[in-house]
mmCIF file of C-alpha atoms in Angstrom:
data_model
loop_
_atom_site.group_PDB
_atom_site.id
_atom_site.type_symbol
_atom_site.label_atom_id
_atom_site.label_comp_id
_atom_site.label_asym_id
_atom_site.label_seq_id
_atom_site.Cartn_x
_atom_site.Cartn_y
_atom_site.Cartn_z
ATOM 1 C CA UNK A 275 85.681 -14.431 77.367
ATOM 2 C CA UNK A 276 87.385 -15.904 74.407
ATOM 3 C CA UNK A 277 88.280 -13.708 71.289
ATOM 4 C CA UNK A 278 85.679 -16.304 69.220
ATOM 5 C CA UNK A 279 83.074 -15.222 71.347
ATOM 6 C CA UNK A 280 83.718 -11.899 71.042
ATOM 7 C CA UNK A 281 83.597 -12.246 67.181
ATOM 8 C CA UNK A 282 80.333 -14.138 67.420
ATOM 9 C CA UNK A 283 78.923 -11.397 69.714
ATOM 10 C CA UNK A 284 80.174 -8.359 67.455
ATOM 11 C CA UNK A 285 78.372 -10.196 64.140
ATOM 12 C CA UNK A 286 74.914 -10.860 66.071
ATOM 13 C CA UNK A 287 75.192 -7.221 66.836
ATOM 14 C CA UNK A 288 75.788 -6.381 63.345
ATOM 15 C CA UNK A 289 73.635 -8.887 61.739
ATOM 16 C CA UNK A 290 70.589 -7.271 63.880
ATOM 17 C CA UNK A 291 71.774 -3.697 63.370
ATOM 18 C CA UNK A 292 71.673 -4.311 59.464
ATOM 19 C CA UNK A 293 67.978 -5.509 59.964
ATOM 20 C CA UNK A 294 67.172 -2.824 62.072
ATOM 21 C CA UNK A 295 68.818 -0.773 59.224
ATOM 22 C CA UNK A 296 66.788 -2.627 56.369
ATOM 23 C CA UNK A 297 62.896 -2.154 58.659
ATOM 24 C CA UNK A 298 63.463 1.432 59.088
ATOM 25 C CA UNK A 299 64.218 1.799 55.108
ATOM 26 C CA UNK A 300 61.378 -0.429 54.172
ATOM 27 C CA UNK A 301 58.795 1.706 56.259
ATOM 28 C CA UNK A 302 60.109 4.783 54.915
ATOM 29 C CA UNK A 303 60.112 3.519 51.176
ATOM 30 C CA UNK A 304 56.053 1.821 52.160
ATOM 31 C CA UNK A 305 55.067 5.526 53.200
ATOM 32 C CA UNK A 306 56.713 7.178 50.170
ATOM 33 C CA UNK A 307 54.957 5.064 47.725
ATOM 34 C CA UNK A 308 51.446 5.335 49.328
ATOM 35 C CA UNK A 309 52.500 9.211 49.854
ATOM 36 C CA UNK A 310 52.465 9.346 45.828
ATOM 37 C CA UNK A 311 49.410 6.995 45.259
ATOM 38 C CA UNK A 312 47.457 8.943 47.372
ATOM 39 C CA UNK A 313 48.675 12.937 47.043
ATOM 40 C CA UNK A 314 48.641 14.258 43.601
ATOM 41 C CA UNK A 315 48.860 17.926 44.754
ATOM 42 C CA UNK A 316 52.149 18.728 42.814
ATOM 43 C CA UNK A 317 49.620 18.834 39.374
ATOM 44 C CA UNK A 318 46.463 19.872 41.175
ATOM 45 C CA UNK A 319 44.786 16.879 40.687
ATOM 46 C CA UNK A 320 43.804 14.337 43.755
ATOM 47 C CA UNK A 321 42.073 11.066 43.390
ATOM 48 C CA UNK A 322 39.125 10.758 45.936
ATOM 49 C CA UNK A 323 37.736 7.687 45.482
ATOM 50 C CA UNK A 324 37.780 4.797 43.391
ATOM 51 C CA UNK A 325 35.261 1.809 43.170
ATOM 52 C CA UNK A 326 36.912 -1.268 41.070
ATOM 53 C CA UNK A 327 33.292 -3.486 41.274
ATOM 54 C CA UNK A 328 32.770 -5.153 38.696
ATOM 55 C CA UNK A 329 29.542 -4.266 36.163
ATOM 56 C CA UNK A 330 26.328 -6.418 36.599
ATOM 57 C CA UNK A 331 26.278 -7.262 32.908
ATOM 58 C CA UNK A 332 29.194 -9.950 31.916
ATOM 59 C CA UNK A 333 32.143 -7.997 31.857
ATOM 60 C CA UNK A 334 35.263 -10.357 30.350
ATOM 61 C CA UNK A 335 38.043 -9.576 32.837
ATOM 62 C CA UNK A 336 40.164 -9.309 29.532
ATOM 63 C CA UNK A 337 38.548 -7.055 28.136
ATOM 64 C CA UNK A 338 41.018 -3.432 27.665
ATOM 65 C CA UNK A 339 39.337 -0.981 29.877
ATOM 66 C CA UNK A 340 37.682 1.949 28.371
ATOM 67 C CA UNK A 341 38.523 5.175 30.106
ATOM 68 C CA UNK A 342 35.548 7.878 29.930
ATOM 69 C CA UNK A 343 35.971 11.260 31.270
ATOM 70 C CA UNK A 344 33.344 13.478 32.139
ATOM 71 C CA UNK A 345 33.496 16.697 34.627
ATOM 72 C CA UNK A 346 30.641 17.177 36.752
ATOM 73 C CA UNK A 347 29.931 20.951 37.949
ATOM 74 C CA UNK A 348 27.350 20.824 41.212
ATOM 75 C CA UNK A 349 24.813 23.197 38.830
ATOM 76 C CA UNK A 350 25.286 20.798 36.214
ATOM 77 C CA UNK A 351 25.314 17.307 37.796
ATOM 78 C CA UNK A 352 22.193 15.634 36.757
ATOM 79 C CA UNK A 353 23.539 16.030 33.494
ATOM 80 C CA UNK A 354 27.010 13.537 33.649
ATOM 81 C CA UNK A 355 24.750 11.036 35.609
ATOM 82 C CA UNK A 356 22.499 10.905 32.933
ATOM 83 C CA UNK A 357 25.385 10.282 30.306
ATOM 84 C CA UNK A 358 26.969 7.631 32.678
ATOM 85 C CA UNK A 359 23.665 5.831 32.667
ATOM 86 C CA UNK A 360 23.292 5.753 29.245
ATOM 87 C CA UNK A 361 26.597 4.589 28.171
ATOM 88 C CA UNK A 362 26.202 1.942 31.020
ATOM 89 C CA UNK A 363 23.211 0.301 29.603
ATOM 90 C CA UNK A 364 24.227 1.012 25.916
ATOM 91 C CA UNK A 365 27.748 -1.594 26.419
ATOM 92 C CA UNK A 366 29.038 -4.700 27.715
ATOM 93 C CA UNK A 367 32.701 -3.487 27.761
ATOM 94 C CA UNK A 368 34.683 -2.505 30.841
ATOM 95 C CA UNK A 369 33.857 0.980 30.964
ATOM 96 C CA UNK A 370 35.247 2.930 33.998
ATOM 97 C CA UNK A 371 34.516 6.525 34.439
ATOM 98 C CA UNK A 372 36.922 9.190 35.550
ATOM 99 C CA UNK A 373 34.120 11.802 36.961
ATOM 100 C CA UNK A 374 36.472 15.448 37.227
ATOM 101 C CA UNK A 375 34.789 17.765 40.242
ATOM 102 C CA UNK A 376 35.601 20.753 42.486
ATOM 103 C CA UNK A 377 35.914 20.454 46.059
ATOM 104 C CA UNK A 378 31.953 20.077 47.556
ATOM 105 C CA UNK A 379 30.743 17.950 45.123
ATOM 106 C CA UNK A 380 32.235 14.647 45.638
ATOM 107 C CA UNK A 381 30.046 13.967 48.800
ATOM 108 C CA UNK A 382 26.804 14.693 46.496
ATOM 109 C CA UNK A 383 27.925 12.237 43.675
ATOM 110 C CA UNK A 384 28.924 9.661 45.378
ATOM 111 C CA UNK A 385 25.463 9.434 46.796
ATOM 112 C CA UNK A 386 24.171 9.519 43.836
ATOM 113 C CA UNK A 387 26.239 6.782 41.925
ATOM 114 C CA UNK A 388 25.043 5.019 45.154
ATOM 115 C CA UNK A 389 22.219 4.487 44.089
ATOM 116 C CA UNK A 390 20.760 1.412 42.642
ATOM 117 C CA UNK A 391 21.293 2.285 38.835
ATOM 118 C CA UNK A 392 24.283 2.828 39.171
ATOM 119 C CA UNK A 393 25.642 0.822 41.690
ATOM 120 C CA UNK A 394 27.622 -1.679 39.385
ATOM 121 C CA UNK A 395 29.852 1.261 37.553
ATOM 122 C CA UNK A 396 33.275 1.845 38.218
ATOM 123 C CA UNK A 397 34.888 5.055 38.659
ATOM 124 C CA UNK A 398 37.185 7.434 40.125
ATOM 125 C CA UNK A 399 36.195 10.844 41.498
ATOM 126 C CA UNK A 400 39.163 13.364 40.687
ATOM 127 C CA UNK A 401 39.355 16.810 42.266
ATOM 128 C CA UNK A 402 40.280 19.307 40.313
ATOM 129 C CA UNK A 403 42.112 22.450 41.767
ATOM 130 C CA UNK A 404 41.150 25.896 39.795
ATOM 131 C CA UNK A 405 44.937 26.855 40.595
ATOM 132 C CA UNK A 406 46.288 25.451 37.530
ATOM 133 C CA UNK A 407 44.579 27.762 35.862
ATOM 134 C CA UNK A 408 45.983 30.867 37.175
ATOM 135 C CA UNK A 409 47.286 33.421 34.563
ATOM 136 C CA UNK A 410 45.705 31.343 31.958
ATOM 137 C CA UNK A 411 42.002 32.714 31.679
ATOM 138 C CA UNK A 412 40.649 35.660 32.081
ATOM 139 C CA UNK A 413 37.410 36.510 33.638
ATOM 140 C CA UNK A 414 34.805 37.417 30.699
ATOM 141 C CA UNK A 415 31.113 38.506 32.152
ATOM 142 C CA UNK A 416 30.119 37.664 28.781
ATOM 143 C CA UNK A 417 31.823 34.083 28.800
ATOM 144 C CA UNK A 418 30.711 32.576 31.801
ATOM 145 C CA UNK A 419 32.380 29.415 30.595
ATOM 146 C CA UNK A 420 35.348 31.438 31.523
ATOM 147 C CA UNK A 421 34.798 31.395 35.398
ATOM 148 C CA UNK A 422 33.917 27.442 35.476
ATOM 149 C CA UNK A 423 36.843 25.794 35.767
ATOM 150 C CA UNK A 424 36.160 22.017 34.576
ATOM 151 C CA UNK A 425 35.686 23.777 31.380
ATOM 152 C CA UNK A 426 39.095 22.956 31.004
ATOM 153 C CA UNK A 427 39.969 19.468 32.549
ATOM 154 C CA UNK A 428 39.657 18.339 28.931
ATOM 155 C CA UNK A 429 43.002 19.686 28.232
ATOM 156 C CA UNK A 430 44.604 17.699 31.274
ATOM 157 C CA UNK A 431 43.496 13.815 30.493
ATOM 158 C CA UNK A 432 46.924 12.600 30.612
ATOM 159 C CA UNK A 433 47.260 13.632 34.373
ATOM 160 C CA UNK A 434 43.858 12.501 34.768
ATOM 161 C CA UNK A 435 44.290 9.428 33.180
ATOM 162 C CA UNK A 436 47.793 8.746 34.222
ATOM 163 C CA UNK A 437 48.072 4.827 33.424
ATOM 164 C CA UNK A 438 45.816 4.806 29.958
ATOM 165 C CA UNK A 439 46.906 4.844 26.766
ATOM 166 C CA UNK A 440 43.611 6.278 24.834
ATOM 167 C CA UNK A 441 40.476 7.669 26.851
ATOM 168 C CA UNK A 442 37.359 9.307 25.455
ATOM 169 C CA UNK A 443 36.864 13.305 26.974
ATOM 170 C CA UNK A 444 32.393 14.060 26.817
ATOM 171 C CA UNK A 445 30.756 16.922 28.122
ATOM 172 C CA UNK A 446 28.135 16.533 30.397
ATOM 173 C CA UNK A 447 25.320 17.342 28.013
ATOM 174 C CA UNK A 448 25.098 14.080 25.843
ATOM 175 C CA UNK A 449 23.501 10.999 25.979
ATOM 176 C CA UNK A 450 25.124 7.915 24.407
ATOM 177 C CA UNK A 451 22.882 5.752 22.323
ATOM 178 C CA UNK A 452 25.490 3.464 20.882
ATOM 179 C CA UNK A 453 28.024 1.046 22.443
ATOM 180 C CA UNK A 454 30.690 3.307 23.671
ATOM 181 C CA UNK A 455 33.384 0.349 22.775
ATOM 182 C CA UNK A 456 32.866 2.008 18.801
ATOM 183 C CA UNK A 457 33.714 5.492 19.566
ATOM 184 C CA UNK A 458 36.947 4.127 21.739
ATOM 185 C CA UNK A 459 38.294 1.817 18.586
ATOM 186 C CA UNK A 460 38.521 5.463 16.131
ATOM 187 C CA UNK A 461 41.431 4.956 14.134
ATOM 188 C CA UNK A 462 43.840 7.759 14.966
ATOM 189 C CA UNK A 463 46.235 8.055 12.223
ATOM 190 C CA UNK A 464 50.226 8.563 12.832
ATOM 191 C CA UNK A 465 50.938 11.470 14.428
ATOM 192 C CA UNK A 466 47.306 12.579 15.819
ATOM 193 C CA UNK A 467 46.627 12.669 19.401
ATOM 194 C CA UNK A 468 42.948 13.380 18.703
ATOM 195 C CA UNK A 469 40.098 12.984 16.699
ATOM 196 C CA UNK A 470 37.073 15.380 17.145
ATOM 197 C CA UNK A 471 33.669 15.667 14.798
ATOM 198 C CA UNK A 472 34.529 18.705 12.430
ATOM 199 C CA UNK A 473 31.660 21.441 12.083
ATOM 200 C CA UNK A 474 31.120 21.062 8.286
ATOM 201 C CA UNK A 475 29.904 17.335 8.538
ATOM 202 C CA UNK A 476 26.580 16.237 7.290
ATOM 203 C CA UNK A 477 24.617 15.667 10.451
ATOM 204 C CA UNK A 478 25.564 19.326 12.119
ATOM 205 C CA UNK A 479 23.444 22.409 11.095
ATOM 206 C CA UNK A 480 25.759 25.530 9.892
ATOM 207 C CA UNK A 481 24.845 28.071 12.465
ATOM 208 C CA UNK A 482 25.731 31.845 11.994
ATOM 209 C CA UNK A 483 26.347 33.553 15.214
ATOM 210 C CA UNK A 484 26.059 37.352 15.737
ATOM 211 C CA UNK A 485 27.066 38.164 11.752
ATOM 212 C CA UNK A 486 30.740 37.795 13.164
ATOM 213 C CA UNK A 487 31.700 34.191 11.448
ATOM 214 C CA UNK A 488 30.366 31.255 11.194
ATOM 215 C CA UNK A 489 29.978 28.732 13.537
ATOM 216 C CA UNK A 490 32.058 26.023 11.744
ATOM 217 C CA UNK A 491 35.061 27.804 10.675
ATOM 218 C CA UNK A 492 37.934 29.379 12.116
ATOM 219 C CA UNK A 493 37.011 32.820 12.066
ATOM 220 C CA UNK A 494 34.161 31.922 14.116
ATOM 221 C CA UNK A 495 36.765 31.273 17.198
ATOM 222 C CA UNK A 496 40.066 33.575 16.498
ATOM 223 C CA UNK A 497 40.647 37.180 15.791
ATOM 224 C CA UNK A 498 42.321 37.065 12.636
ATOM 225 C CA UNK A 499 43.063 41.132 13.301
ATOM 226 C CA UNK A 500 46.139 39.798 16.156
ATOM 227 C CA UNK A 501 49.383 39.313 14.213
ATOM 228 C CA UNK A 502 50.074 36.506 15.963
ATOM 229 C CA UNK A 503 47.226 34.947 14.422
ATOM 230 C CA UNK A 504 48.213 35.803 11.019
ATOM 231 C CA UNK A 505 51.521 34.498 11.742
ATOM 232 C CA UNK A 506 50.280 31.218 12.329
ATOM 233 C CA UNK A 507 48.564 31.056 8.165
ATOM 234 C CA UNK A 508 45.342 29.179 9.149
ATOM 235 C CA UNK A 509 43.112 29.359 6.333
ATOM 236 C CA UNK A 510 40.207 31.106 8.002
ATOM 237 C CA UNK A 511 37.690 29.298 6.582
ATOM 238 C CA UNK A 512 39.334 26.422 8.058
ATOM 239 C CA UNK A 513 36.056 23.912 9.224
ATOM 240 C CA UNK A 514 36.212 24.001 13.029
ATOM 241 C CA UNK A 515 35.450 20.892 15.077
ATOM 242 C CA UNK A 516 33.620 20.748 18.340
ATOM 243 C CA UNK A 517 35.433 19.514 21.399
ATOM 244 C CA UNK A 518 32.666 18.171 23.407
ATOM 245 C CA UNK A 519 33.253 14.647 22.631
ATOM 246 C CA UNK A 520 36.577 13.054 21.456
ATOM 247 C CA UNK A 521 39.111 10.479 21.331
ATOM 248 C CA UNK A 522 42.712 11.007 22.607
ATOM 249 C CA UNK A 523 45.827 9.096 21.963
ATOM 250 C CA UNK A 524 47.407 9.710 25.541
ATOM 251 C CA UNK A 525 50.499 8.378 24.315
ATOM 252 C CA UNK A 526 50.877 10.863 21.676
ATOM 253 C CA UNK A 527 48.612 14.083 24.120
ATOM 254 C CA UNK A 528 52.315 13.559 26.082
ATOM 255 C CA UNK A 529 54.689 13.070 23.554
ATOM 256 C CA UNK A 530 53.925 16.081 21.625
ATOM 257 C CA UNK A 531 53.249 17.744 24.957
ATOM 258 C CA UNK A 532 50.079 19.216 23.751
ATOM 259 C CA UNK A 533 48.637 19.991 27.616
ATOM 260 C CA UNK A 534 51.950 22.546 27.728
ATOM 261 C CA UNK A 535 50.986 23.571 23.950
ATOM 262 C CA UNK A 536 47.244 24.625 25.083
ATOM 263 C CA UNK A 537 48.460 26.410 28.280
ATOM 264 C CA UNK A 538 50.776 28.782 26.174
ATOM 265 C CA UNK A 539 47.723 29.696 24.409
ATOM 266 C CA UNK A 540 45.601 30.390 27.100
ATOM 267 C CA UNK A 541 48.378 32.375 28.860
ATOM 268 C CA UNK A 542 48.693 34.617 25.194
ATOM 269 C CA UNK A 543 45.164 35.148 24.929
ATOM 270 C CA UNK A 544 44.737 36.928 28.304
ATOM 271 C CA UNK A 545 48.052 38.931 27.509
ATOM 272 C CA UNK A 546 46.992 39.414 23.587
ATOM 273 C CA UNK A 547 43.159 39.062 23.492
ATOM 274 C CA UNK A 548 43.668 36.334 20.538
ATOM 275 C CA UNK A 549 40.065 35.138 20.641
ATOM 276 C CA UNK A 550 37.307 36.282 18.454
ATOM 277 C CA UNK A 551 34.732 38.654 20.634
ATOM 278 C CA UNK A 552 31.862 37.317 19.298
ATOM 279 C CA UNK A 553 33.220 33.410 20.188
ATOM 280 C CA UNK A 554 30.856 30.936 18.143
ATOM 281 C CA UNK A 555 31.111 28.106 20.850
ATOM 282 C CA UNK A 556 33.201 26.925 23.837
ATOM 283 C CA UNK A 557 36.314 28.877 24.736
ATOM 284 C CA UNK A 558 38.019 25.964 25.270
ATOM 285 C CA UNK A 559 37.473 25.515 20.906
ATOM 286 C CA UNK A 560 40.274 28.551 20.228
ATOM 287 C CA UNK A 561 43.398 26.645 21.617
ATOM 288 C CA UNK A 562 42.129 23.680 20.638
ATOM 289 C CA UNK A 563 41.948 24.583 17.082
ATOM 290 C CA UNK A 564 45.203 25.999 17.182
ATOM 291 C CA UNK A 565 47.348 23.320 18.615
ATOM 292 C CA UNK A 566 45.371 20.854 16.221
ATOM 293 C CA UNK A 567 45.231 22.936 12.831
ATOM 294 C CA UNK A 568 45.553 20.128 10.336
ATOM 295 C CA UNK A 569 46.447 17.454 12.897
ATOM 296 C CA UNK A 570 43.658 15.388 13.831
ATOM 297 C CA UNK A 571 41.892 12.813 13.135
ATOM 298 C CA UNK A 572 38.013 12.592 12.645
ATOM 299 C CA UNK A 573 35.489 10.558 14.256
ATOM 300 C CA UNK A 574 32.050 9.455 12.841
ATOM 301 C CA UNK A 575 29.575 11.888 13.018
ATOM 302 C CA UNK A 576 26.930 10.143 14.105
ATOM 303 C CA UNK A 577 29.296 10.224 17.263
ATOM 304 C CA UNK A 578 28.215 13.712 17.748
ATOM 305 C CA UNK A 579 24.900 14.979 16.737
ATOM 306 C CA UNK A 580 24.671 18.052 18.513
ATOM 307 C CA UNK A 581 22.705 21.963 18.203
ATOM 308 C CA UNK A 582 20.449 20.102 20.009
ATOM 309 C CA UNK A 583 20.391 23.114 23.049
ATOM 310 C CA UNK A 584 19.907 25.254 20.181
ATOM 311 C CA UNK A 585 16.987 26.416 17.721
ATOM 312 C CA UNK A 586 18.816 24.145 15.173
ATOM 313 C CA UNK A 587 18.359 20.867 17.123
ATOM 314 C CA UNK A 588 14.651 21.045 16.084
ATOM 315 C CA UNK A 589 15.330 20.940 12.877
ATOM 316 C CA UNK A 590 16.185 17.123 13.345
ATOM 317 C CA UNK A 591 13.513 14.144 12.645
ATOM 318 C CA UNK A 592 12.917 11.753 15.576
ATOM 319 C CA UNK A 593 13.901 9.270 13.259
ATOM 320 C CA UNK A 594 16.928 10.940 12.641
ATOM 321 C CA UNK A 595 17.390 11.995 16.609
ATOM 322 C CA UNK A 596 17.027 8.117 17.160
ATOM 323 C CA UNK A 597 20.217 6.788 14.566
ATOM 324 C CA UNK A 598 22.203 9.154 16.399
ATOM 325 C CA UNK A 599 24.772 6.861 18.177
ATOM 326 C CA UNK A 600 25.644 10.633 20.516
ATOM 327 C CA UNK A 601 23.135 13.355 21.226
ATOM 328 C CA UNK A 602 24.595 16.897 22.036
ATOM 329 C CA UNK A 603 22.737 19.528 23.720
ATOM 330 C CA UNK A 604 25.694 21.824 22.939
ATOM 331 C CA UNK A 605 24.422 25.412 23.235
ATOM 332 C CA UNK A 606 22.103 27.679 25.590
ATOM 333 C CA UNK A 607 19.212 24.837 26.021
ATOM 334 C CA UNK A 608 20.580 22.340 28.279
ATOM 335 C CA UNK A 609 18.099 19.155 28.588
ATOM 336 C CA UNK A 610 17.238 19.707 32.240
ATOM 337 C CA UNK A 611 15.815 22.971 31.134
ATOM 338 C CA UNK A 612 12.911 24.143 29.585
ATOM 339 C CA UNK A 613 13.427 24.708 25.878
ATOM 340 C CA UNK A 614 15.935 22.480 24.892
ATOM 341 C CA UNK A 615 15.129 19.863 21.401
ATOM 342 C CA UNK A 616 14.287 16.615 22.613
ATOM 343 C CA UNK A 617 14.205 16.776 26.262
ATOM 344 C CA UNK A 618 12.080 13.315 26.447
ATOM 345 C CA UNK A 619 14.929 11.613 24.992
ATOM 346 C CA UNK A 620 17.325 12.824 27.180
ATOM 347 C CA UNK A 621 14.980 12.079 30.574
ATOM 348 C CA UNK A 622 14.695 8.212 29.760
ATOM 349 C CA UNK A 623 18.258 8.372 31.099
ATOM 350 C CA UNK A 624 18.025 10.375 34.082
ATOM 351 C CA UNK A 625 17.752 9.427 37.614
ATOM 352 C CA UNK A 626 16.471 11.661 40.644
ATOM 353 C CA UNK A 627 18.814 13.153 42.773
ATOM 354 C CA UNK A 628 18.042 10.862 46.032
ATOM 355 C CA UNK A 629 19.448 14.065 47.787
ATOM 356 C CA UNK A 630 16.804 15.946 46.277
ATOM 357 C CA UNK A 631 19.246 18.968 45.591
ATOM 358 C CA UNK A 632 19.045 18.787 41.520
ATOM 359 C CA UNK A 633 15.975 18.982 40.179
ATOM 360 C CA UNK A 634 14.787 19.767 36.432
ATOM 361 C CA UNK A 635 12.860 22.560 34.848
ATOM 362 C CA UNK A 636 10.645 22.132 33.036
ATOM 363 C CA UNK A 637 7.385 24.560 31.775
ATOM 364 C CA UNK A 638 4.452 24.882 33.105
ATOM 365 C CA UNK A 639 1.751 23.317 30.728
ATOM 366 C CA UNK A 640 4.273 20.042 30.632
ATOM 367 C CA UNK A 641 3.923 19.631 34.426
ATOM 368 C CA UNK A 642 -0.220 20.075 33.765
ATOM 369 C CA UNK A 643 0.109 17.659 30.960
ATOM 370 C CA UNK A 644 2.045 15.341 33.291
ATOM 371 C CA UNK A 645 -0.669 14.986 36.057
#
């Protein structure tokens, strides 16, 4: 054999072991990228599923998509479908929900958002794993908001929301009246990565709670005894703001690291008890009001009329309850109960549970009045 061919021999050999070389690589770098598209564990967050159809209403492909997050408990479920309905049918912009769960309820939901309603929404069902919460709250009897733990995916929308810019957080007690595409465009001024409704607006009811407070100011949520508190020189009469409904700038939520900012608190409170005992609302409000004391920006109030799972919420005129762009059955009255303000309103939006597992409650004499 000739020394050419031996040359040509050696470089076929080479050629094909370099593109044996390059396959191998290309598999391993395929597998790594699904690998972090698919497993989120490191944060303690994991996609589930994800439905890109496209609304049944005209939805202009470029549109900016609106990012809505809402956490859905299994007790509480009825509720968030009843909000994703309503801002459905209240908007023609490219809404897509980001529904936040435990493990056990995604199987429920998704039957649910099956069904004809709400077939044309898009969403993403996120797990959320109560281990990121560990050493940061601490088990109150008397809060039982303490021992839910999608109480507190509002403080991790960047994670949740890894790709957006600006998203909207909601509880799952409201009903959307307006188009949601006016809440989204809040100006945020420079330097706020939020704006929330404050307590002292016009269309929210001053509520006092237990003599300890009031409802919408500071001293209503922090125990201005703790030095640490002191330290801080919030006015305590500060007006509070309510953090069931808001609008984040994601791009400044990470730059200023503000996720990391509420965890501190939550870790000092259960070493330091920094929380006012008789808490006028959430306890998600305390760290909230902390890491945003005089940096934050406001939106509309009609954005937020809430009390109404409270005494106060009857208060309000149906004319009144109708303007509202957001109703808020903040409070002990939820609307799938029995004493909650303006339940009616709130069931034009609802849609049975197909599995039949959620079911409201609702008092005798209506039931008789019913049939």
């Amino acid at each position: 054999m000739s020394f050419r061919k031996v040359n040509i021999i050696i470089l076929v050999l080479a050629v094909a072991l370099f593109l044996l070389v390059l396959h191998h690589n290309f598999l391993g770098l395929s597998s790594l990228l699904r690998n972090e598209v698919s497993d989120s564990g490191i944060v303690g967050l994991q996609p589930v599923d994800f439905v890109p159809n496209a609304p049944q209403h005209a939805v202009d492909g470029r549109q900016e998509e609106i990012p809505v997050v809402i956490a859905a408990s299994e007790d509480r479920l009825g509720g968030a479908i009843a909000a994703i309905n309503s801002i459905q049918h209240n908007t023609r912009s490219n809404v897509i929900f980001y529904i936040v769960t435990l493990n056990g309820t995604a199987d429920h939901l998704r039957s649910w958002l099956s069904s004809s309603t709400l077939k044309s929404i898009r969403y993403k069902i996120v797990n959320f794993d109560a281990k990121l919460l560990e050493g940061k709250v601490k088990e109150d009897p008397d809060q039982g908001e303490s021992m839910k733990p999608l109480t507190f995916a509002r403080f991790y929308l960047p994670i949740l929301v890894p790709s957006a810019k600006k998203a909207i957080y909601m509880d799952d007690d409201v009903i959307v009246q307006g188009d949601i595409l006016a809440l989204y465009n809040t100006p945020l001024k420079p330097g706020h990565a939020a704006a929330f409704s404050e307590d002292c607006d016009s269309s929210s009811t001053k509520v006092v709670i237990r003599g300890a407070g009031n409802q919408y100011n500071y001293i209503g949520y922090l125990d201005y005894k703790k030095e640490r508190i002191r330290k801080l020189f919030m006015k305590a009469s500060t007006c509070s703001f309510n953090p069931g409904v808001f609008v984040a700038n994601l791009t400044e939520w990470k730059r200023q690291n503000i996720t990391n900012q509420l965890e501190k608190w939550m870790k000092l409170n259960v070493e330091e008890g920094l929380y006012s005992r008789t808490l006028a609302g959430s306890i998600t409000t305390p760290p909230l009001l902390i890491v945003f004391y005089q940096q934050h920006s406001t939106i509309d109030p009609m954005w937020n009329v809430r009390h109404l799972g409270s005494s106060a919420g009857k208060r309000y005129s149906p004319q009144f309850v109708k303007a509202a762009k957001l109703l808020h059955w903040n409070g002990h009255f939820k609307p799938w109960g029995r004493t909650a303000s303006y339940t009616d309103v709130w069931e034009k939006w609802y849609i049975p549970d197909p599995t039949g597992k959620f079911s409201l409650i609702r008092r005798h004499v209506e039931i008789s009045n019913i049939k």
